Amino acid sequence: MIKKFQKLVMLLAMALVLVFTGCAGLGVSMDSNEMGKLDEQSRESIEKTFPLPEQVVLESHEGYDLRFETNLSIDEVVAFYRNAYEQRGYVEERSLVMSEQVALLFKQDGEKDVLLNVSQDGQGSDVRLRLK
């Protein structure tokens, strides 16, 4: 009985280590010192899941959730993603357009849905992409 309990405690401890070190998620885990620095290797890793415009400042990337800032306008970001996902075979299903925010949903059979939220941030835009 004690050995079973010890095994259970060990498995739980290993799972917690994986979760807290970021090994359980997909994508690139970055600490606060690395945020915003998007080197070539990190960019290539992210672009396997999400297309990126040229100029981005990474805020966070955990699994299927990406946040970044860009100096592109909301309209430019929306145009970029409409084109990028159309080239990947996705169809825009829904859009919600407000004065300082846009939300789009892209779908493709057999793939996760892509949710895009873009909001105005001073001279540029805040962007969040999620796969569901």
Short mmCIF file of N, CA, C and O in Angstrom, two decimals:
data_model
loop_
_atom_site.label_atom_id
_atom_site.label_comp_id
_atom_site.label_asym_id
_atom_site.label_seq_id
_atom_site.Cartn_x
_atom_site.Cartn_y
_atom_site.Cartn_z
N MET A 1 0.81 -1.19 0.00
CA MET A 1 0.00 0.00 0.00
C MET A 1 0.86 1.26 0.00
O MET A 1 0.56 2.22 -0.69
N ILE A 2 1.94 1.25 0.79
CA ILE A 2 2.82 2.41 0.86
C ILE A 2 3.51 2.63 -0.48
O ILE A 2 3.65 3.77 -0.93
N LYS A 3 3.92 1.56 -1.16
CA LYS A 3 4.60 1.71 -2.45
C LYS A 3 3.66 2.30 -3.49
O LYS A 3 4.08 3.12 -4.31
N LYS A 4 2.39 1.91 -3.47
CA LYS A 4 1.42 2.48 -4.40
C LYS A 4 1.26 3.98 -4.13
O LYS A 4 1.18 4.79 -5.04
N PHE A 5 1.19 4.35 -2.87
CA PHE A 5 1.07 5.75 -2.50
C PHE A 5 2.29 6.54 -2.94
O PHE A 5 2.18 7.65 -3.46
N GLN A 6 3.48 5.96 -2.75
CA GLN A 6 4.72 6.63 -3.16
C GLN A 6 4.74 6.83 -4.67
O GLN A 6 5.16 7.88 -5.15
N LYS A 7 4.30 5.83 -5.43
CA LYS A 7 4.25 5.97 -6.89
C LYS A 7 3.28 7.07 -7.30
O LYS A 7 3.57 7.87 -8.19
N LEU A 8 2.14 7.12 -6.63
CA LEU A 8 1.15 8.15 -6.93
C LEU A 8 1.70 9.55 -6.64
O LEU A 8 1.55 10.47 -7.44
N VAL A 9 2.36 9.70 -5.51
CA VAL A 9 2.96 10.98 -5.15
C VAL A 9 4.04 11.36 -6.16
O VAL A 9 4.12 12.52 -6.60
N MET A 10 4.84 10.41 -6.59
CA MET A 10 5.91 10.68 -7.57
C MET A 10 5.31 11.12 -8.91
O MET A 10 5.78 12.07 -9.52
N LEU A 11 4.27 10.43 -9.37
CA LEU A 11 3.62 10.81 -10.62
C LEU A 11 3.01 12.20 -10.54
O LEU A 11 3.12 13.00 -11.47
N LEU A 12 2.38 12.50 -9.42
CA LEU A 12 1.80 13.82 -9.22
C LEU A 12 2.88 14.90 -9.22
O LEU A 12 2.74 15.95 -9.85
N ALA A 13 3.99 14.64 -8.56
CA ALA A 13 5.10 15.60 -8.52
C ALA A 13 5.66 15.83 -9.92
O ALA A 13 5.94 16.97 -10.30
N MET A 14 5.82 14.77 -10.70
CA MET A 14 6.34 14.92 -12.07
C MET A 14 5.38 15.71 -12.93
O MET A 14 5.80 16.56 -13.72
N ALA A 15 4.08 15.46 -12.79
CA ALA A 15 3.09 16.21 -13.56
C ALA A 15 3.14 17.69 -13.21
O ALA A 15 3.07 18.54 -14.10
N LEU A 16 3.27 18.01 -11.93
CA LEU A 16 3.36 19.41 -11.51
C LEU A 16 4.60 20.08 -12.06
O LEU A 16 4.56 21.24 -12.49
N VAL A 17 5.71 19.38 -12.07
CA VAL A 17 6.94 19.93 -12.64
C VAL A 17 6.75 20.24 -14.11
O VAL A 17 7.13 21.31 -14.59
N LEU A 18 6.13 19.33 -14.85
CA LEU A 18 5.88 19.58 -16.28
C LEU A 18 4.99 20.78 -16.49
O LEU A 18 5.24 21.61 -17.36
N VAL A 19 3.93 20.89 -15.72
CA VAL A 19 3.01 22.01 -15.88
C VAL A 19 3.70 23.34 -15.55
O VAL A 19 3.62 24.30 -16.30
N PHE A 20 4.41 23.39 -14.43
CA PHE A 20 5.02 24.66 -14.00
C PHE A 20 6.25 25.05 -14.79
O PHE A 20 6.64 26.20 -14.81
N THR A 21 6.89 24.12 -15.49
CA THR A 21 8.04 24.47 -16.31
C THR A 21 7.65 24.73 -17.75
O THR A 21 8.48 25.08 -18.56
N GLY A 22 6.37 24.57 -18.07
CA GLY A 22 5.92 24.87 -19.42
C GLY A 22 6.09 23.71 -20.37
O GLY A 22 5.81 23.84 -21.55
N CYS A 23 6.53 22.56 -19.90
CA CYS A 23 6.74 21.42 -20.79
C CYS A 23 5.44 20.78 -21.22
O CYS A 23 5.41 20.05 -22.19
N ALA A 24 4.36 21.04 -20.51
CA ALA A 24 3.10 20.41 -20.86
C ALA A 24 2.42 21.12 -22.02
O ALA A 24 1.59 20.54 -22.69
N GLY A 25 2.75 22.38 -22.29
CA GLY A 25 2.12 23.12 -23.37
C GLY A 25 2.86 22.95 -24.67
O GLY A 25 3.97 22.47 -24.73
N LEU A 26 2.19 23.31 -25.75
CA LEU A 26 2.83 23.33 -27.06
C LEU A 26 3.35 24.73 -27.30
O LEU A 26 2.93 25.68 -26.67
N GLY A 27 4.24 24.89 -28.24
CA GLY A 27 4.72 26.22 -28.56
C GLY A 27 5.95 26.59 -27.75
O GLY A 27 6.64 25.75 -27.22
N VAL A 28 6.19 27.86 -27.68
CA VAL A 28 7.40 28.38 -27.05
C VAL A 28 7.03 29.05 -25.74
O VAL A 28 6.27 30.00 -25.72
N SER A 29 7.54 28.54 -24.63
CA SER A 29 7.33 29.19 -23.34
C SER A 29 8.46 30.18 -23.12
O SER A 29 9.62 29.86 -23.32
N MET A 30 8.11 31.39 -22.70
CA MET A 30 9.12 32.41 -22.52
C MET A 30 8.96 33.07 -21.17
O MET A 30 7.84 33.32 -20.73
N ASP A 31 10.08 33.37 -20.51
CA ASP A 31 9.98 34.11 -19.26
C ASP A 31 9.94 35.60 -19.58
O ASP A 31 10.06 36.02 -20.71
N SER A 32 9.75 36.41 -18.56
CA SER A 32 9.56 37.84 -18.78
C SER A 32 10.77 38.51 -19.41
O SER A 32 10.64 39.52 -20.09
N ASN A 33 11.97 37.96 -19.22
CA ASN A 33 13.17 38.55 -19.84
C ASN A 33 13.22 38.28 -21.34
O ASN A 33 13.87 39.00 -22.08
N GLU A 34 12.54 37.24 -21.80
CA GLU A 34 12.57 36.88 -23.20
C GLU A 34 11.40 37.45 -23.98
O GLU A 34 11.41 37.44 -25.20
N MET A 35 10.35 37.92 -23.28
CA MET A 35 9.18 38.43 -23.96
C MET A 35 9.57 39.54 -24.93
O MET A 35 10.35 40.41 -24.61
N GLY A 36 8.97 39.51 -26.08
CA GLY A 36 9.22 40.53 -27.07
C GLY A 36 10.38 40.21 -27.99
O GLY A 36 10.41 40.65 -29.11
N LYS A 37 11.34 39.40 -27.53
CA LYS A 37 12.47 39.04 -28.36
C LYS A 37 12.08 37.82 -29.17
O LYS A 37 11.95 36.73 -28.65
N LEU A 38 11.86 38.01 -30.45
CA LEU A 38 11.42 36.93 -31.30
C LEU A 38 12.55 36.55 -32.25
O LEU A 38 12.71 37.13 -33.31
N ASP A 39 13.36 35.59 -31.84
CA ASP A 39 14.47 35.16 -32.68
C ASP A 39 13.93 34.26 -33.79
O ASP A 39 12.78 33.85 -33.81
N GLU A 40 14.79 33.93 -34.74
CA GLU A 40 14.41 33.15 -35.91
C GLU A 40 13.83 31.78 -35.53
O GLU A 40 12.82 31.35 -36.07
N GLN A 41 14.45 31.11 -34.58
CA GLN A 41 13.99 29.79 -34.17
C GLN A 41 12.60 29.86 -33.53
O GLN A 41 11.74 29.04 -33.82
N SER A 42 12.39 30.85 -32.68
CA SER A 42 11.08 31.01 -32.04
C SER A 42 10.02 31.34 -33.08
O SER A 42 8.91 30.81 -33.05
N ARG A 43 10.36 32.22 -34.01
CA ARG A 43 9.43 32.61 -35.07
C ARG A 43 9.02 31.40 -35.90
O ARG A 43 7.85 31.19 -36.19
N GLU A 44 10.01 30.57 -36.29
CA GLU A 44 9.72 29.38 -37.08
C GLU A 44 8.82 28.43 -36.31
O GLU A 44 7.89 27.84 -36.88
N SER A 45 9.05 28.28 -35.02
CA SER A 45 8.23 27.40 -34.19
C SER A 45 6.79 27.91 -34.14
O SER A 45 5.84 27.13 -34.30
N ILE A 46 6.60 29.20 -33.92
CA ILE A 46 5.27 29.78 -33.84
C ILE A 46 4.57 29.69 -35.19
O ILE A 46 3.38 29.36 -35.26
N GLU A 47 5.30 29.93 -36.28
CA GLU A 47 4.69 29.94 -37.61
C GLU A 47 4.26 28.55 -38.08
O GLU A 47 3.54 28.44 -39.07
N LYS A 48 4.66 27.50 -37.37
CA LYS A 48 4.12 26.18 -37.68
C LYS A 48 2.64 26.13 -37.32
O LYS A 48 1.88 25.36 -37.91
N THR A 49 2.23 26.94 -36.36
CA THR A 49 0.84 26.99 -35.91
C THR A 49 0.12 28.25 -36.39
O THR A 49 -1.01 28.19 -36.84
N PHE A 50 0.79 29.39 -36.29
CA PHE A 50 0.17 30.68 -36.61
C PHE A 50 1.03 31.46 -37.61
O PHE A 50 2.22 31.66 -37.37
N PRO A 51 0.43 31.98 -38.69
CA PRO A 51 1.19 32.91 -39.54
C PRO A 51 1.43 34.21 -38.78
O PRO A 51 0.61 34.61 -37.95
N LEU A 52 2.57 34.85 -39.04
CA LEU A 52 2.90 36.10 -38.36
C LEU A 52 3.25 37.19 -39.37
O LEU A 52 3.99 36.93 -40.33
N PRO A 53 2.75 38.41 -39.14
CA PRO A 53 3.23 39.53 -39.96
C PRO A 53 4.71 39.80 -39.65
O PRO A 53 5.24 39.28 -38.67
N GLU A 54 5.34 40.59 -40.45
CA GLU A 54 6.79 40.83 -40.29
C GLU A 54 7.15 41.42 -38.93
O GLU A 54 8.05 40.98 -38.27
N GLN A 55 6.45 42.47 -38.53
CA GLN A 55 6.84 43.19 -37.32
C GLN A 55 5.90 42.84 -36.18
O GLN A 55 4.74 43.25 -36.17
N VAL A 56 6.40 42.04 -35.23
CA VAL A 56 5.61 41.68 -34.06
C VAL A 56 6.47 41.79 -32.80
O VAL A 56 7.67 41.61 -32.84
N VAL A 57 5.82 42.11 -31.69
CA VAL A 57 6.44 42.07 -30.37
C VAL A 57 5.63 41.06 -29.58
O VAL A 57 4.45 41.28 -29.27
N LEU A 58 6.23 39.94 -29.28
CA LEU A 58 5.55 38.84 -28.63
C LEU A 58 5.19 39.20 -27.19
O LEU A 58 6.02 39.69 -26.44
N GLU A 59 3.93 38.95 -26.82
CA GLU A 59 3.50 39.12 -25.44
C GLU A 59 3.44 37.77 -24.74
O GLU A 59 3.92 37.64 -23.63
N SER A 60 2.84 36.77 -25.40
CA SER A 60 2.80 35.43 -24.82
C SER A 60 2.48 34.40 -25.89
O SER A 60 1.85 34.71 -26.90
N HIS A 61 2.94 33.18 -25.65
CA HIS A 61 2.64 32.05 -26.53
C HIS A 61 2.64 30.79 -25.69
O HIS A 61 3.69 30.34 -25.25
N GLU A 62 1.47 30.28 -25.43
CA GLU A 62 1.32 29.05 -24.68
C GLU A 62 0.35 28.16 -25.42
O GLU A 62 -0.82 28.52 -25.58
N GLY A 63 0.82 27.03 -25.88
CA GLY A 63 -0.05 26.08 -26.56
C GLY A 63 -0.69 26.68 -27.78
O GLY A 63 -0.03 27.14 -28.70
N TYR A 64 -2.02 26.70 -27.78
CA TYR A 64 -2.77 27.21 -28.92
C TYR A 64 -3.26 28.63 -28.69
O TYR A 64 -4.31 29.01 -29.17
N ASP A 65 -2.50 29.42 -27.97
CA ASP A 65 -2.88 30.79 -27.64
C ASP A 65 -1.67 31.69 -27.85
O ASP A 65 -0.62 31.47 -27.25
N LEU A 66 -1.80 32.68 -28.72
CA LEU A 66 -0.70 33.59 -29.05
C LEU A 66 -1.18 35.03 -28.90
O LEU A 66 -2.27 35.37 -29.36
N ARG A 67 -0.36 35.85 -28.26
CA ARG A 67 -0.63 37.29 -28.13
C ARG A 67 0.60 38.07 -28.55
O ARG A 67 1.71 37.74 -28.15
N PHE A 68 0.37 39.11 -29.36
CA PHE A 68 1.47 39.98 -29.76
C PHE A 68 0.97 41.36 -30.10
O PHE A 68 -0.23 41.58 -30.27
N GLU A 69 1.91 42.29 -30.17
CA GLU A 69 1.63 43.65 -30.61
C GLU A 69 2.31 43.86 -31.96
O GLU A 69 3.33 43.24 -32.25
N THR A 70 1.74 44.72 -32.76
CA THR A 70 2.32 45.08 -34.04
C THR A 70 2.03 46.54 -34.33
O THR A 70 1.08 47.10 -33.80
N ASN A 71 2.86 47.13 -35.18
CA ASN A 71 2.60 48.52 -35.55
C ASN A 71 1.61 48.62 -36.71
O ASN A 71 1.28 49.71 -37.15
N LEU A 72 1.10 47.49 -37.18
CA LEU A 72 0.09 47.49 -38.24
C LEU A 72 -1.25 47.97 -37.67
O LEU A 72 -1.56 47.75 -36.50
N SER A 73 -2.05 48.59 -38.52
CA SER A 73 -3.39 49.01 -38.11
C SER A 73 -4.29 47.78 -38.01
O SER A 73 -3.95 46.69 -38.49
N ILE A 74 -5.46 47.96 -37.41
CA ILE A 74 -6.42 46.86 -37.33
C ILE A 74 -6.75 46.35 -38.72
O ILE A 74 -6.76 45.14 -38.98
N ASP A 75 -7.02 47.26 -39.66
CA ASP A 75 -7.36 46.86 -41.03
C ASP A 75 -6.24 46.07 -41.69
O ASP A 75 -6.50 45.10 -42.41
N GLU A 76 -4.99 46.47 -41.45
CA GLU A 76 -3.86 45.76 -42.04
C GLU A 76 -3.71 44.36 -41.43
O GLU A 76 -3.41 43.39 -42.14
N VAL A 77 -3.92 44.23 -40.13
CA VAL A 77 -3.85 42.92 -39.47
C VAL A 77 -4.95 42.01 -40.00
O VAL A 77 -4.71 40.85 -40.35
N VAL A 78 -6.17 42.53 -40.09
CA VAL A 78 -7.29 41.74 -40.60
C VAL A 78 -7.02 41.30 -42.03
O VAL A 78 -7.23 40.13 -42.38
N ALA A 79 -6.54 42.19 -42.87
CA ALA A 79 -6.23 41.83 -44.26
C ALA A 79 -5.15 40.75 -44.32
O ALA A 79 -5.25 39.80 -45.10
N PHE A 80 -4.11 40.89 -43.48
CA PHE A 80 -3.04 39.89 -43.44
C PHE A 80 -3.60 38.51 -43.11
O PHE A 80 -3.31 37.52 -43.78
N TYR A 81 -4.42 38.42 -42.04
CA TYR A 81 -4.93 37.11 -41.61
C TYR A 81 -5.99 36.55 -42.55
O TYR A 81 -6.07 35.34 -42.75
N ARG A 82 -6.80 37.40 -43.15
CA ARG A 82 -7.75 36.89 -44.15
C ARG A 82 -6.99 36.24 -45.30
O ARG A 82 -7.34 35.15 -45.73
N ASN A 83 -5.96 36.88 -45.76
CA ASN A 83 -5.15 36.34 -46.86
C ASN A 83 -4.40 35.07 -46.42
O ASN A 83 -4.41 34.05 -47.12
N ALA A 84 -3.76 35.12 -45.24
CA ALA A 84 -2.95 33.99 -44.77
C ALA A 84 -3.81 32.74 -44.57
O ALA A 84 -3.42 31.64 -44.98
N TYR A 85 -4.97 32.89 -43.95
CA TYR A 85 -5.80 31.71 -43.70
C TYR A 85 -6.54 31.25 -44.94
O TYR A 85 -6.81 30.06 -45.10
N GLU A 86 -6.84 32.16 -45.86
CA GLU A 86 -7.42 31.75 -47.13
C GLU A 86 -6.42 30.87 -47.89
O GLU A 86 -6.78 29.83 -48.46
N GLN A 87 -5.14 31.26 -47.87
CA GLN A 87 -4.10 30.46 -48.53
C GLN A 87 -3.94 29.09 -47.89
O GLN A 87 -3.54 28.14 -48.55
N ARG A 88 -4.27 28.96 -46.61
CA ARG A 88 -4.18 27.67 -45.90
C ARG A 88 -5.47 26.86 -46.03
O ARG A 88 -5.59 25.79 -45.44
N GLY A 89 -6.43 27.38 -46.78
CA GLY A 89 -7.67 26.64 -47.02
C GLY A 89 -8.79 26.89 -46.02
O GLY A 89 -9.79 26.19 -46.02
N TYR A 90 -8.65 27.90 -45.19
CA TYR A 90 -9.68 28.24 -44.21
C TYR A 90 -10.71 29.17 -44.84
O TYR A 90 -10.42 29.90 -45.79
N VAL A 91 -11.92 29.15 -44.28
CA VAL A 91 -13.00 30.03 -44.71
C VAL A 91 -13.38 30.90 -43.52
O VAL A 91 -13.50 30.41 -42.39
N GLU A 92 -13.58 32.17 -43.77
CA GLU A 92 -14.02 33.07 -42.70
C GLU A 92 -15.50 32.82 -42.44
O GLU A 92 -16.33 32.98 -43.33
N GLU A 93 -15.82 32.39 -41.24
CA GLU A 93 -17.19 32.04 -40.89
C GLU A 93 -17.95 33.22 -40.30
O GLU A 93 -19.12 33.41 -40.61
N ARG A 94 -17.32 33.94 -39.41
CA ARG A 94 -17.99 35.04 -38.72
C ARG A 94 -17.03 36.20 -38.52
O ARG A 94 -15.83 35.99 -38.41
N SER A 95 -17.61 37.38 -38.43
CA SER A 95 -16.80 38.53 -38.06
C SER A 95 -17.65 39.48 -37.24
O SER A 95 -18.86 39.58 -37.42
N LEU A 96 -16.99 40.12 -36.30
CA LEU A 96 -17.61 41.14 -35.47
C LEU A 96 -16.69 42.35 -35.54
O LEU A 96 -15.53 42.28 -35.14
N VAL A 97 -17.20 43.43 -36.08
CA VAL A 97 -16.40 44.63 -36.26
C VAL A 97 -16.97 45.76 -35.42
O VAL A 97 -18.15 46.09 -35.54
N MET A 98 -16.13 46.31 -34.55
CA MET A 98 -16.50 47.47 -33.75
C MET A 98 -15.50 48.57 -34.06
O MET A 98 -14.53 48.33 -34.78
N SER A 99 -15.67 49.72 -33.49
CA SER A 99 -14.81 50.84 -33.85
C SER A 99 -13.33 50.60 -33.56
O SER A 99 -12.48 50.99 -34.35
N GLU A 100 -13.01 49.96 -32.43
CA GLU A 100 -11.61 49.77 -32.08
C GLU A 100 -11.26 48.30 -31.85
O GLU A 100 -10.25 47.99 -31.24
N GLN A 101 -12.12 47.38 -32.35
CA GLN A 101 -11.86 45.97 -32.15
C GLN A 101 -12.54 45.15 -33.25
O GLN A 101 -13.63 45.49 -33.70
N VAL A 102 -11.85 44.07 -33.66
CA VAL A 102 -12.39 43.15 -34.65
C VAL A 102 -12.18 41.74 -34.15
O VAL A 102 -11.12 41.41 -33.61
N ALA A 103 -13.20 40.89 -34.34
CA ALA A 103 -13.08 39.48 -34.01
C ALA A 103 -13.49 38.67 -35.23
O ALA A 103 -14.53 38.94 -35.84
N LEU A 104 -12.65 37.71 -35.62
CA LEU A 104 -12.92 36.86 -36.78
C LEU A 104 -12.80 35.40 -36.39
O LEU A 104 -12.00 35.04 -35.52
N LEU A 105 -13.58 34.54 -37.07
CA LEU A 105 -13.51 33.10 -36.88
C LEU A 105 -13.25 32.47 -38.23
O LEU A 105 -13.99 32.70 -39.20
N PHE A 106 -12.18 31.67 -38.31
CA PHE A 106 -11.83 30.95 -39.53
C PHE A 106 -12.03 29.46 -39.29
O PHE A 106 -11.66 28.95 -38.23
N LYS A 107 -12.60 28.75 -40.29
CA LYS A 107 -12.84 27.31 -40.15
C LYS A 107 -12.31 26.57 -41.37
O LYS A 107 -12.28 27.10 -42.48
N GLN A 108 -11.91 25.33 -41.10
CA GLN A 108 -11.51 24.42 -42.16
C GLN A 108 -11.85 23.01 -41.68
O GLN A 108 -11.57 22.66 -40.52
N ASP A 109 -12.46 22.21 -42.55
CA ASP A 109 -12.82 20.85 -42.18
C ASP A 109 -11.59 20.08 -41.71
O ASP A 109 -10.54 20.13 -42.35
N GLY A 110 -11.73 19.39 -40.59
CA GLY A 110 -10.66 18.57 -40.05
C GLY A 110 -9.59 19.31 -39.29
O GLY A 110 -8.61 18.72 -38.84
N GLU A 111 -9.72 20.62 -39.15
CA GLU A 111 -8.73 21.43 -38.44
C GLU A 111 -9.41 22.18 -37.29
O GLU A 111 -10.62 22.36 -37.28
N LYS A 112 -8.61 22.64 -36.36
CA LYS A 112 -9.13 23.47 -35.27
C LYS A 112 -9.56 24.82 -35.82
O LYS A 112 -8.98 25.32 -36.77
N ASP A 113 -10.61 25.39 -35.22
CA ASP A 113 -11.05 26.72 -35.60
C ASP A 113 -10.02 27.74 -35.14
O ASP A 113 -9.37 27.56 -34.11
N VAL A 114 -9.89 28.83 -35.89
CA VAL A 114 -8.97 29.91 -35.54
C VAL A 114 -9.79 31.12 -35.13
O VAL A 114 -10.63 31.59 -35.89
N LEU A 115 -9.55 31.60 -33.92
CA LEU A 115 -10.21 32.81 -33.44
C LEU A 115 -9.19 33.94 -33.43
O LEU A 115 -8.11 33.81 -32.85
N LEU A 116 -9.51 35.03 -34.09
CA LEU A 116 -8.63 36.20 -34.17
C LEU A 116 -9.32 37.38 -33.51
O LEU A 116 -10.46 37.71 -33.87
N ASN A 117 -8.66 38.00 -32.55
CA ASN A 117 -9.14 39.24 -31.93
C ASN A 117 -8.07 40.29 -32.11
O ASN A 117 -6.91 40.07 -31.76
N VAL A 118 -8.46 41.43 -32.65
CA VAL A 118 -7.53 42.53 -32.88
C VAL A 118 -8.15 43.79 -32.27
O VAL A 118 -9.31 44.11 -32.53
N SER A 119 -7.36 44.49 -31.47
CA SER A 119 -7.84 45.75 -30.90
C SER A 119 -6.79 46.83 -31.10
O SER A 119 -5.60 46.54 -31.19
N GLN A 120 -7.25 48.06 -31.16
CA GLN A 120 -6.36 49.19 -31.36
C GLN A 120 -5.53 49.43 -30.12
O GLN A 120 -6.02 49.34 -28.99
N ASP A 121 -4.26 49.73 -30.34
CA ASP A 121 -3.34 50.02 -29.24
C ASP A 121 -2.44 51.17 -29.68
O ASP A 121 -1.41 50.95 -30.30
N GLY A 122 -2.86 52.38 -29.39
CA GLY A 122 -2.07 53.55 -29.77
C GLY A 122 -1.89 53.60 -31.28
O GLY A 122 -2.84 53.66 -32.03
N GLN A 123 -0.64 53.51 -31.71
CA GLN A 123 -0.32 53.57 -33.14
C GLN A 123 -0.47 52.24 -33.85
O GLN A 123 -0.42 52.17 -35.06
N GLY A 124 -0.63 51.15 -33.09
CA GLY A 124 -0.69 49.82 -33.69
C GLY A 124 -1.87 49.02 -33.19
O GLY A 124 -2.93 49.56 -32.89
N SER A 125 -1.63 47.70 -33.08
CA SER A 125 -2.69 46.78 -32.70
C SER A 125 -2.20 45.72 -31.73
O SER A 125 -1.05 45.29 -31.79
N ASP A 126 -3.11 45.30 -30.84
CA ASP A 126 -2.91 44.12 -30.01
C ASP A 126 -3.62 42.98 -30.72
O ASP A 126 -4.77 43.13 -31.14
N VAL A 127 -2.95 41.83 -30.81
CA VAL A 127 -3.50 40.70 -31.56
C VAL A 127 -3.49 39.47 -30.66
O VAL A 127 -2.52 39.20 -29.97
N ARG A 128 -4.60 38.74 -30.70
CA ARG A 128 -4.67 37.45 -30.01
C ARG A 128 -5.23 36.42 -30.99
O ARG A 128 -6.27 36.64 -31.61
N LEU A 129 -4.51 35.32 -31.12
CA LEU A 129 -4.95 34.19 -31.95
C LEU A 129 -5.10 32.97 -31.05
O LEU A 129 -4.25 32.70 -30.22
N ARG A 130 -6.19 32.22 -31.26
CA ARG A 130 -6.41 30.99 -30.50
C ARG A 130 -6.95 29.93 -31.43
O ARG A 130 -7.72 30.23 -32.35
N LEU A 131 -6.55 28.71 -31.18
CA LEU A 131 -7.11 27.57 -31.88
C LEU A 131 -8.08 26.88 -30.94
O LEU A 131 -7.76 26.66 -29.78
N LYS A 132 -9.23 26.49 -31.44
CA LYS A 132 -10.22 25.78 -30.62
C LYS A 132 -10.72 24.58 -31.39
O LYS A 132 -10.96 24.62 -32.53
#
